[in-house]
CSV table of C-alpha atoms and ligand atoms in Angstrom, one decimal:
chain,number,residue,atom,x,y,z
A,10,UNK,CA,0.0,0.0,0.0
A,11,UNK,CA,1.4,3.4,-1.0
A,12,UNK,CA,0.5,6.4,1.1
A,13,UNK,CA,1.3,10.0,0.2
A,14,UNK,CA,1.9,12.0,3.4
A,15,UNK,CA,1.9,15.8,3.8
A,16,UNK,CA,3.5,17.8,6.7
A,17,UNK,CA,3.0,21.6,6.9
A,18,UNK,CA,2.4,22.1,10.6
A,19,UNK,CA,5.2,24.6,11.2
A,20,UNK,CA,8.0,25.8,9.0
A,21,UNK,CA,8.9,22.7,6.9
A,22,UNK,CA,6.9,21.8,3.8
A,23,UNK,CA,7.3,18.1,3.3
A,24,UNK,CA,5.7,15.4,1.2
A,25,UNK,CA,6.6,11.7,1.3
A,26,UNK,CA,5.6,8.4,-0.2
A,27,UNK,CA,5.8,5.4,2.1
A,28,UNK,CA,5.1,1.8,1.3
A,29,UNK,CA,3.3,-0.4,3.9
A,30,UNK,CA,4.1,2.0,6.7
A,31,UNK,CA,7.8,1.2,6.6
A,32,UNK,CA,9.6,1.7,3.3
A,33,UNK,CA,10.3,5.4,2.5
A,34,UNK,CA,10.0,5.7,-1.2
A,35,UNK,CA,10.5,9.4,-1.3
A,36,UNK,CA,10.7,12.1,1.4
A,37,UNK,CA,11.0,15.7,0.1
A,38,UNK,CA,11.6,18.4,2.8
A,39,UNK,CA,11.7,22.1,2.1
A,40,UNK,CA,12.9,23.9,5.2
A,41,UNK,CA,11.9,27.6,5.6
A,42,UNK,CA,14.7,28.3,8.1
A,43,UNK,CA,16.3,31.0,5.8
A,44,UNK,CA,13.0,32.9,5.5
A,45,UNK,CA,12.5,33.1,9.3
A,46,UNK,CA,16.2,33.6,10.3
A,47,UNK,CA,16.1,37.4,10.1
A,48,UNK,CA,13.2,37.5,12.6
A,49,UNK,CA,14.9,35.1,15.1
A,50,UNK,CA,11.9,32.7,15.1
A,51,UNK,CA,9.0,31.4,13.0
A,52,UNK,CA,6.7,34.1,11.6
A,53,UNK,CA,3.3,32.4,11.1
A,54,UNK,CA,2.2,34.6,8.1
A,55,UNK,CA,5.5,34.0,6.3
A,56,UNK,CA,5.3,30.2,7.0
A,57,UNK,CA,1.8,30.0,5.7
A,58,UNK,CA,2.6,31.9,2.5
A,59,UNK,CA,5.8,29.8,1.9
A,60,UNK,CA,3.8,26.6,2.3
A,61,UNK,CA,1.3,27.9,-0.2
A,62,UNK,CA,3.9,28.8,-2.8
A,63,UNK,CA,5.8,25.5,-2.5
A,64,UNK,CA,3.3,22.7,-1.7
A,65,UNK,CA,2.3,21.8,-5.3
A,66,UNK,CA,5.9,21.7,-6.5
A,67,UNK,CA,6.9,19.5,-3.5
A,68,UNK,CA,4.0,17.1,-4.1
A,69,UNK,CA,5.2,16.8,-7.7
A,70,UNK,CA,8.8,16.2,-6.7
A,71,UNK,CA,7.8,13.5,-4.1
A,72,UNK,CA,5.8,11.6,-6.8
A,73,UNK,CA,8.6,12.0,-9.4
A,74,UNK,CA,11.3,10.9,-7.0
A,75,UNK,CA,9.2,7.9,-6.1
A,76,UNK,CA,9.0,7.0,-9.8
A,77,UNK,CA,5.3,6.3,-9.5
A,78,UNK,CA,2.1,7.6,-11.1
A,79,UNK,CA,-0.5,9.6,-9.1
A,80,UNK,CA,-2.9,6.7,-9.7
A,81,UNK,CA,-0.6,4.3,-7.8
A,82,UNK,CA,-1.3,6.1,-4.5
A,83,UNK,CA,-3.8,4.4,-2.3
A,84,UNK,CA,-4.4,7.0,0.4
A,85,UNK,CA,-3.5,10.6,1.4
A,86,UNK,CA,-2.3,11.4,4.9
A,87,UNK,CA,-1.9,14.8,6.4
A,88,UNK,CA,-1.0,16.4,9.7
A,89,UNK,CA,-4.1,18.3,10.9
A,90,UNK,CA,-3.0,19.0,14.5
A,91,UNK,CA,-1.3,20.6,16.4
A,92,UNK,CA,0.6,23.4,14.7
A,93,UNK,CA,0.2,26.9,13.3
A,94,UNK,CA,-3.4,27.2,11.9
A,95,UNK,CA,-2.4,28.9,8.7
A,96,UNK,CA,0.3,26.4,8.0
A,97,UNK,CA,-1.9,23.4,8.8
A,98,UNK,CA,-4.6,24.7,6.5
A,99,UNK,CA,-2.4,24.6,3.5
A,100,UNK,CA,-1.5,20.9,4.0
A,101,UNK,CA,-5.1,20.0,4.9
A,102,UNK,CA,-6.5,21.7,1.8
A,103,UNK,CA,-3.9,20.1,-0.5
A,104,UNK,CA,-4.7,16.7,1.0
A,105,UNK,CA,-8.4,17.0,0.7
A,106,UNK,CA,-8.0,18.1,-2.9
A,107,UNK,CA,-5.8,15.1,-3.8
A,108,UNK,CA,-8.2,12.7,-1.9
A,109,UNK,CA,-11.2,14.1,-3.9
A,110,UNK,CA,-9.4,14.3,-7.2
A,111,UNK,CA,-8.2,10.6,-7.1
A,112,UNK,CA,-11.1,9.4,-5.0
A,113,UNK,CA,-8.9,7.8,-2.4
A,114,UNK,CA,-9.1,7.8,1.5
A,115,UNK,CA,-8.0,10.7,3.6
A,116,UNK,CA,-6.2,10.1,6.9
A,117,UNK,CA,-5.7,12.7,9.6
A,118,UNK,CA,-2.4,12.4,11.6
A,119,UNK,CA,-1.4,14.0,14.9
A,120,UNK,CA,2.0,15.7,14.5
A,121,UNK,CA,3.4,14.5,17.8
A,122,UNK,CA,2.3,10.9,17.3
A,123,UNK,CA,4.0,11.1,13.9
A,124,UNK,CA,7.2,12.2,15.6
A,125,UNK,CA,7.1,9.1,17.8
A,126,UNK,CA,6.4,6.9,14.7
A,127,UNK,CA,9.6,8.1,13.1
A,128,UNK,CA,11.2,5.3,15.3
A,129,UNK,CA,8.9,2.6,13.7
A,130,UNK,CA,10.2,3.6,10.3
A,131,UNK,CA,13.6,2.2,11.3
A,132,UNK,CA,12.7,-0.5,13.8
A,133,UNK,CA,10.0,-3.1,13.5
A,134,UNK,CA,10.2,-4.9,16.8
A,135,UNK,CA,9.7,-2.1,19.4
A,136,UNK,CA,8.5,-3.5,22.7
A,137,UNK,CA,5.3,-1.9,24.0
A,138,UNK,CA,4.1,-0.3,26.2
A,139,UNK,CA,6.7,2.4,25.7
A,140,UNK,CA,7.2,5.7,27.2
A,141,UNK,CA,7.6,8.3,24.4
A,142,UNK,CA,9.2,11.7,24.7
A,143,UNK,CA,8.5,14.3,22.0
A,144,UNK,CA,10.9,17.2,22.2
A,145,UNK,CA,10.3,19.8,19.5
A,146,UNK,CA,10.2,23.6,18.9
A,147,UNK,CA,6.6,23.7,20.1
A,148,UNK,CA,6.2,20.7,22.4
A,149,UNK,CA,7.8,18.8,25.2
A,150,UNK,CA,5.4,15.9,26.0
A,151,UNK,CA,5.7,12.5,27.6
A,152,UNK,CA,3.3,9.8,26.4
A,153,UNK,CA,2.5,6.3,27.4
A,154,UNK,CA,2.4,4.5,24.1
A,155,UNK,CA,0.4,1.2,23.9
A,156,UNK,CA,1.1,0.7,20.2
A,157,UNK,CA,1.9,2.7,17.1
A,158,UNK,CA,-1.5,4.5,17.1
A,159,UNK,CA,-2.3,4.7,20.8
A,160,UNK,CA,-0.7,7.4,23.0
A,161,UNK,CA,-1.9,8.9,26.3
A,162,UNK,CA,-0.3,12.1,27.6
A,163,UNK,CA,1.5,11.7,30.9
A,164,UNK,CA,3.0,15.1,31.2
A,165,UNK,CA,3.9,18.2,29.2
A,166,UNK,CA,5.6,21.6,29.5
A,167,UNK,CA,3.8,24.2,31.5
A,168,UNK,CA,5.7,27.0,29.7
A,169,UNK,CA,8.4,26.9,27.0
A,170,UNK,CA,9.1,23.8,24.9
A,171,UNK,CA,12.6,22.3,25.0
A,172,UNK,CA,13.3,23.4,21.4
A,173,UNK,CA,11.9,26.8,22.2
A,174,UNK,CA,14.3,27.1,25.1
A,175,UNK,CA,17.3,26.2,22.8
A,176,UNK,CA,16.1,28.8,20.2
A,177,UNK,CA,15.6,31.5,22.8
A,178,UNK,CA,18.9,30.9,24.5
A,179,UNK,CA,20.6,31.0,21.1
A,180,UNK,CA,19.0,34.3,20.6
A,181,UNK,CA,20.3,35.6,23.9
A,182,UNK,CA,23.8,34.4,22.9
A,183,UNK,CA,23.5,36.0,19.5
A,184,UNK,CA,23.7,32.6,17.7
A,185,UNK,CA,20.8,32.9,15.2
A,186,UNK,CA,17.8,30.7,14.4
A,187,UNK,CA,17.2,27.8,14.7
A,188,UNK,CA,19.3,27.7,17.9
A,189,UNK,CA,19.3,24.0,18.7
A,190,UNK,CA,21.9,22.8,16.1
A,191,UNK,CA,24.3,25.7,16.9
A,192,UNK,CA,24.1,25.1,20.6
A,193,UNK,CA,24.6,21.4,20.0
A,194,UNK,CA,27.8,22.1,18.1
A,195,UNK,CA,29.2,24.8,20.4
A,196,UNK,CA,28.5,22.8,23.5
A,197,UNK,CA,31.0,20.1,22.3
A,198,UNK,CA,33.8,22.7,22.8
A,199,UNK,CA,32.4,23.8,26.2
A,200,UNK,CA,32.5,22.5,29.8
A,201,UNK,CA,29.0,21.4,30.9
A,202,UNK,CA,29.9,21.7,34.6
A,203,UNK,CA,30.9,25.4,34.4
A,204,UNK,CA,27.6,27.0,35.4
A,205,UNK,CA,25.1,25.3,37.7
A,206,UNK,CA,21.9,26.4,35.8
A,207,UNK,CA,18.7,25.5,37.6
A,208,UNK,CA,16.8,22.2,36.9
A,209,UNK,CA,13.1,22.5,37.4
A,210,UNK,CA,11.7,19.1,38.5
A,211,UNK,CA,8.4,20.6,39.8
A,212,UNK,CA,6.5,18.8,42.5
A,213,UNK,CA,7.3,15.2,43.5
A,214,UNK,CA,6.2,12.6,40.8
A,215,UNK,CA,5.3,15.4,38.4
A,216,UNK,CA,5.9,14.4,34.7
A,217,UNK,CA,5.4,18.0,33.6
A,218,UNK,CA,8.3,20.2,32.4
A,219,UNK,CA,9.2,23.9,32.8
A,220,UNK,CA,12.1,25.6,31.0
A,221,UNK,CA,11.3,29.3,31.2
A,222,UNK,CA,13.2,29.7,34.5
A,223,UNK,CA,16.2,28.1,33.0
A,224,UNK,CA,16.0,30.5,30.0
A,225,UNK,CA,15.7,33.5,32.3
A,226,UNK,CA,18.7,32.2,34.3
A,227,UNK,CA,20.8,32.2,31.1
A,228,UNK,CA,19.5,35.7,30.3
A,229,UNK,CA,20.5,37.0,33.7
A,230,UNK,CA,23.9,35.2,33.5
A,231,UNK,CA,24.6,36.8,30.2
A,232,UNK,CA,23.2,40.3,30.6
A,233,UNK,CA,23.2,40.8,34.4
A,234,UNK,CA,20.2,41.0,36.8
A,235,UNK,CA,19.1,44.3,35.2
A,236,UNK,CA,19.4,42.8,31.7
A,237,UNK,CA,21.3,45.9,30.6
A,238,UNK,CA,24.7,44.4,30.1
A,239,UNK,CA,25.6,43.9,26.5
A,240,UNK,CA,26.7,40.6,25.1
A,241,UNK,CA,30.2,42.0,24.6
A,242,UNK,CA,30.8,41.2,28.3
A,243,UNK,CA,31.0,37.6,27.3
A,244,UNK,CA,34.8,37.3,27.2
A,245,UNK,CA,35.3,34.9,24.3
A,246,UNK,CA,34.0,32.0,22.4
A,247,UNK,CA,34.9,29.7,25.4
A,248,UNK,CA,32.4,31.6,27.5
A,249,UNK,CA,29.7,31.0,25.0
A,250,UNK,CA,30.6,27.3,24.6
A,251,UNK,CA,30.5,26.9,28.4
A,252,UNK,CA,27.1,28.6,28.7
A,253,UNK,CA,25.8,26.4,25.8
A,254,UNK,CA,27.1,23.2,27.3
A,255,UNK,CA,25.9,24.1,30.8
A,256,UNK,CA,22.4,25.1,29.5
A,257,UNK,CA,22.1,22.0,27.3
A,258,UNK,CA,23.1,19.7,30.2
A,259,UNK,CA,20.4,21.3,32.4
A,260,UNK,CA,17.7,20.7,29.8
A,261,UNK,CA,18.8,17.1,29.2
A,262,UNK,CA,19.1,16.2,32.9
A,263,UNK,CA,15.4,17.1,33.3
A,264,UNK,CA,14.3,15.3,30.1
A,265,UNK,CA,16.2,12.1,31.1
A,266,UNK,CA,15.0,12.2,34.7
A,267,UNK,CA,11.3,12.6,33.9
A,268,UNK,CA,11.4,10.0,31.1
A,269,UNK,CA,13.0,7.4,33.3
A,270,UNK,CA,10.5,8.2,36.1
A,271,UNK,CA,7.6,7.8,33.7
A,272,UNK,CA,9.1,4.5,32.5
A,273,UNK,CA,9.3,3.2,36.1
A,274,UNK,CA,5.8,4.5,37.1
A,275,UNK,CA,4.2,2.7,34.1
A,276,UNK,CA,6.4,-0.4,33.9
A,277,UNK,CA,7.1,0.4,30.2
A,278,UNK,CA,9.4,-1.8,28.2
A,279,UNK,CA,11.1,0.8,26.0
A,280,UNK,CA,11.7,4.5,25.5
A,281,UNK,CA,10.9,6.2,22.2
A,282,UNK,CA,12.3,9.7,21.6
A,283,UNK,CA,11.2,12.1,18.8
A,284,UNK,CA,11.1,15.7,17.6
A,285,UNK,CA,13.8,18.2,16.5
A,286,UNK,CA,15.6,18.2,19.8
A,287,UNK,CA,16.0,14.4,19.6
A,288,UNK,CA,18.7,15.3,17.0
A,289,UNK,CA,20.8,16.7,19.8
A,290,UNK,CA,24.2,14.8,20.2
A,291,UNK,CA,24.4,15.0,23.9
A,292,UNK,CA,20.8,14.0,24.4
A,293,UNK,CA,21.3,10.9,22.2
A,294,UNK,CA,24.5,10.1,24.1
A,295,UNK,CA,22.8,10.5,27.5
A,296,UNK,CA,19.9,8.3,26.5
A,297,UNK,CA,22.2,5.6,25.3
A,298,UNK,CA,24.0,5.6,28.7
A,299,UNK,CA,20.6,5.3,30.4
A,300,UNK,CA,19.6,2.4,28.1
A,301,UNK,CA,22.6,0.5,29.5
A,302,UNK,CA,21.7,1.5,33.0
A,303,UNK,CA,18.0,0.4,32.9
A,304,UNK,CA,18.7,-2.5,30.5
A,305,UNK,CA,15.9,-1.5,28.2
A,306,UNK,CA,16.0,-0.3,24.7
A,307,UNK,CA,15.9,3.5,23.9
A,308,UNK,CA,15.1,4.3,20.3
A,309,UNK,CA,15.9,7.6,18.6
A,310,UNK,CA,15.3,8.2,14.9
A,311,UNK,CA,18.2,9.0,12.6
A,312,UNK,CA,18.7,12.8,12.6
A,313,UNK,CA,16.9,13.6,9.4
A,314,UNK,CA,13.8,11.8,10.7
A,315,UNK,CA,13.9,13.7,14.1
A,316,UNK,CA,13.0,17.1,12.6
A,317,UNK,CA,9.7,17.7,10.7
A,318,UNK,CA,9.2,15.4,7.7
A,319,UNK,CA,6.3,13.7,6.0
A,320,UNK,CA,7.7,10.2,6.0
A,321,UNK,CA,6.7,9.8,9.6
A,322,UNK,CA,3.2,11.0,8.7
A,323,UNK,CA,2.7,8.6,5.8
A,324,UNK,CA,4.1,5.8,7.9
A,325,UNK,CA,1.8,6.3,10.8
A,326,UNK,CA,-1.2,6.7,8.5
A,327,UNK,CA,-0.7,3.1,7.3
A,328,UNK,CA,-1.6,1.8,10.8
A,329,UNK,CA,-4.5,4.2,11.2
A,330,UNK,CA,-5.8,3.0,7.9
A,331,UNK,CA,-5.4,-0.6,9.0
A,332,UNK,CA,-7.5,0.2,12.0
A,333,UNK,CA,-10.2,1.9,9.9
A,334,UNK,CA,-9.4,5.3,11.3
A,335,UNK,CA,-10.2,7.3,8.1
A,336,UNK,CA,-11.4,10.9,7.8
A,337,UNK,CA,-13.6,12.6,5.4
A,338,UNK,CA,-13.7,16.0,3.7
A,339,UNK,CA,-15.1,17.5,6.9
A,340,UNK,CA,-11.8,17.0,8.7
A,341,UNK,CA,-10.6,20.2,10.2
A,342,UNK,CA,-7.2,21.7,11.0
A,343,UNK,CA,-6.8,22.1,14.7
A,344,UNK,CA,-3.9,24.2,16.1
A,345,UNK,CA,-3.9,22.7,19.7
B,420,KG4,O1,10.3,18.9,15.4
B,420,KG4,P1,10.8,20.1,14.8
B,420,KG4,O2,11.5,20.1,13.5
B,420,KG4,O3,9.6,21.2,14.6
B,420,KG4,C1,8.6,21.3,15.5
B,420,KG4,O4,7.7,20.5,15.5
B,420,KG4,O5,8.7,22.3,16.4
B,420,KG4,O6,11.7,20.8,15.9
B,420,KG4,C2,12.4,22.0,15.7
B,420,KG4,C3,13.2,22.3,17.0
B,420,KG4,C4,13.8,23.7,17.0
B,420,KG4,O7,13.5,24.4,18.2
B,420,KG4,C5,15.3,23.4,16.9
B,420,KG4,O8,16.1,24.4,17.5
B,420,KG4,C6,15.4,22.1,17.6
B,420,KG4,O9,14.2,21.4,17.2
B,420,KG4,N1,16.6,21.3,17.2
B,420,KG4,C7,17.6,21.0,18.1
B,420,KG4,C8,18.6,20.3,17.3
B,420,KG4,N2,18.2,20.3,16.0
B,420,KG4,C9,16.9,20.9,16.0
B,420,KG4,N3,17.7,21.2,19.4
B,420,KG4,C10,18.8,20.8,20.0
B,420,KG4,N4,19.8,20.2,19.3
B,420,KG4,C11,19.8,19.9,18.0
B,420,KG4,N5,20.8,19.3,17.4
B,421,ZN,ZN1,7.7,18.7,14.9
């Protein structure tokens, strides 16, 4: 079964063709990073316009690269939630149009569930139940996953998402957008023990997250309590590398601690990580160490499948289709 998946929930326009929920036949990703960089973050109106301008060309490319005909496609999948409403609407409208034009089923996919599914694209024997951690620009959420399509929220961020914290700290340090990959690289040259930034564990047994205090701690460290100091007071690149490494370690400590706590609380048999921040080198290293400690598998998608892509969408849709979870043209985009 060939499914064409569409992802436009934030600032990547992506279309993929996946066979039987596993084999990626094509996965075209157009990142809008360059368009948003001058603004230091995603500008919803620019994102929406860019999706609109590129979506048809990207659908075309995904089909061409897959070396198939439109009539070979058995179903259309699309992320309809959560995300930026204008961005979601472009993907949803394109998907409905294709579904109607070719008279094939339409499948609505939850963006965070798709991030978790990125692991299933590369591994076919994941032991369930699993605890799944999605760490992206917009979300930091822990799920109890019973199977590919069944996920119950255990905890989430009460303020900033992990990726958002990386992006905002990068902005404070003058490192540009998106901040995650730059901090990841710089942190390799820094000492993660230099600055004891705060770790917010919240109340006992809480599986929620909070990163805004950490972001503010970095702001005060860099600019002083009155926030008036200029960045030039950072003596050199070593300072920035140390701050990056210390900040990154604080984020990862909390993510690892809460994920392992959730695993123990729910007697899960594996951990699945997904979302853009799952591409982080130190996070991947730390979770591998944990995997040895707890003697359970921890799965993390290869880097290109961590950030937004449509292969994870088309892949998950296969299982939803098998379970009869099909939408119709009344399906709506839902930002939350
Ligand atoms: O999943 P994603 O592509 O989009 C959303 O659904 O939000 O995640 C994007 C986020 C951005 O905040 C970006 O800075 C972060 O993922 N990110 C990273 C790394 N690569 C991307 N954060 C830390 N380390 C990385 N290597
Ligand atoms: Zn995402």
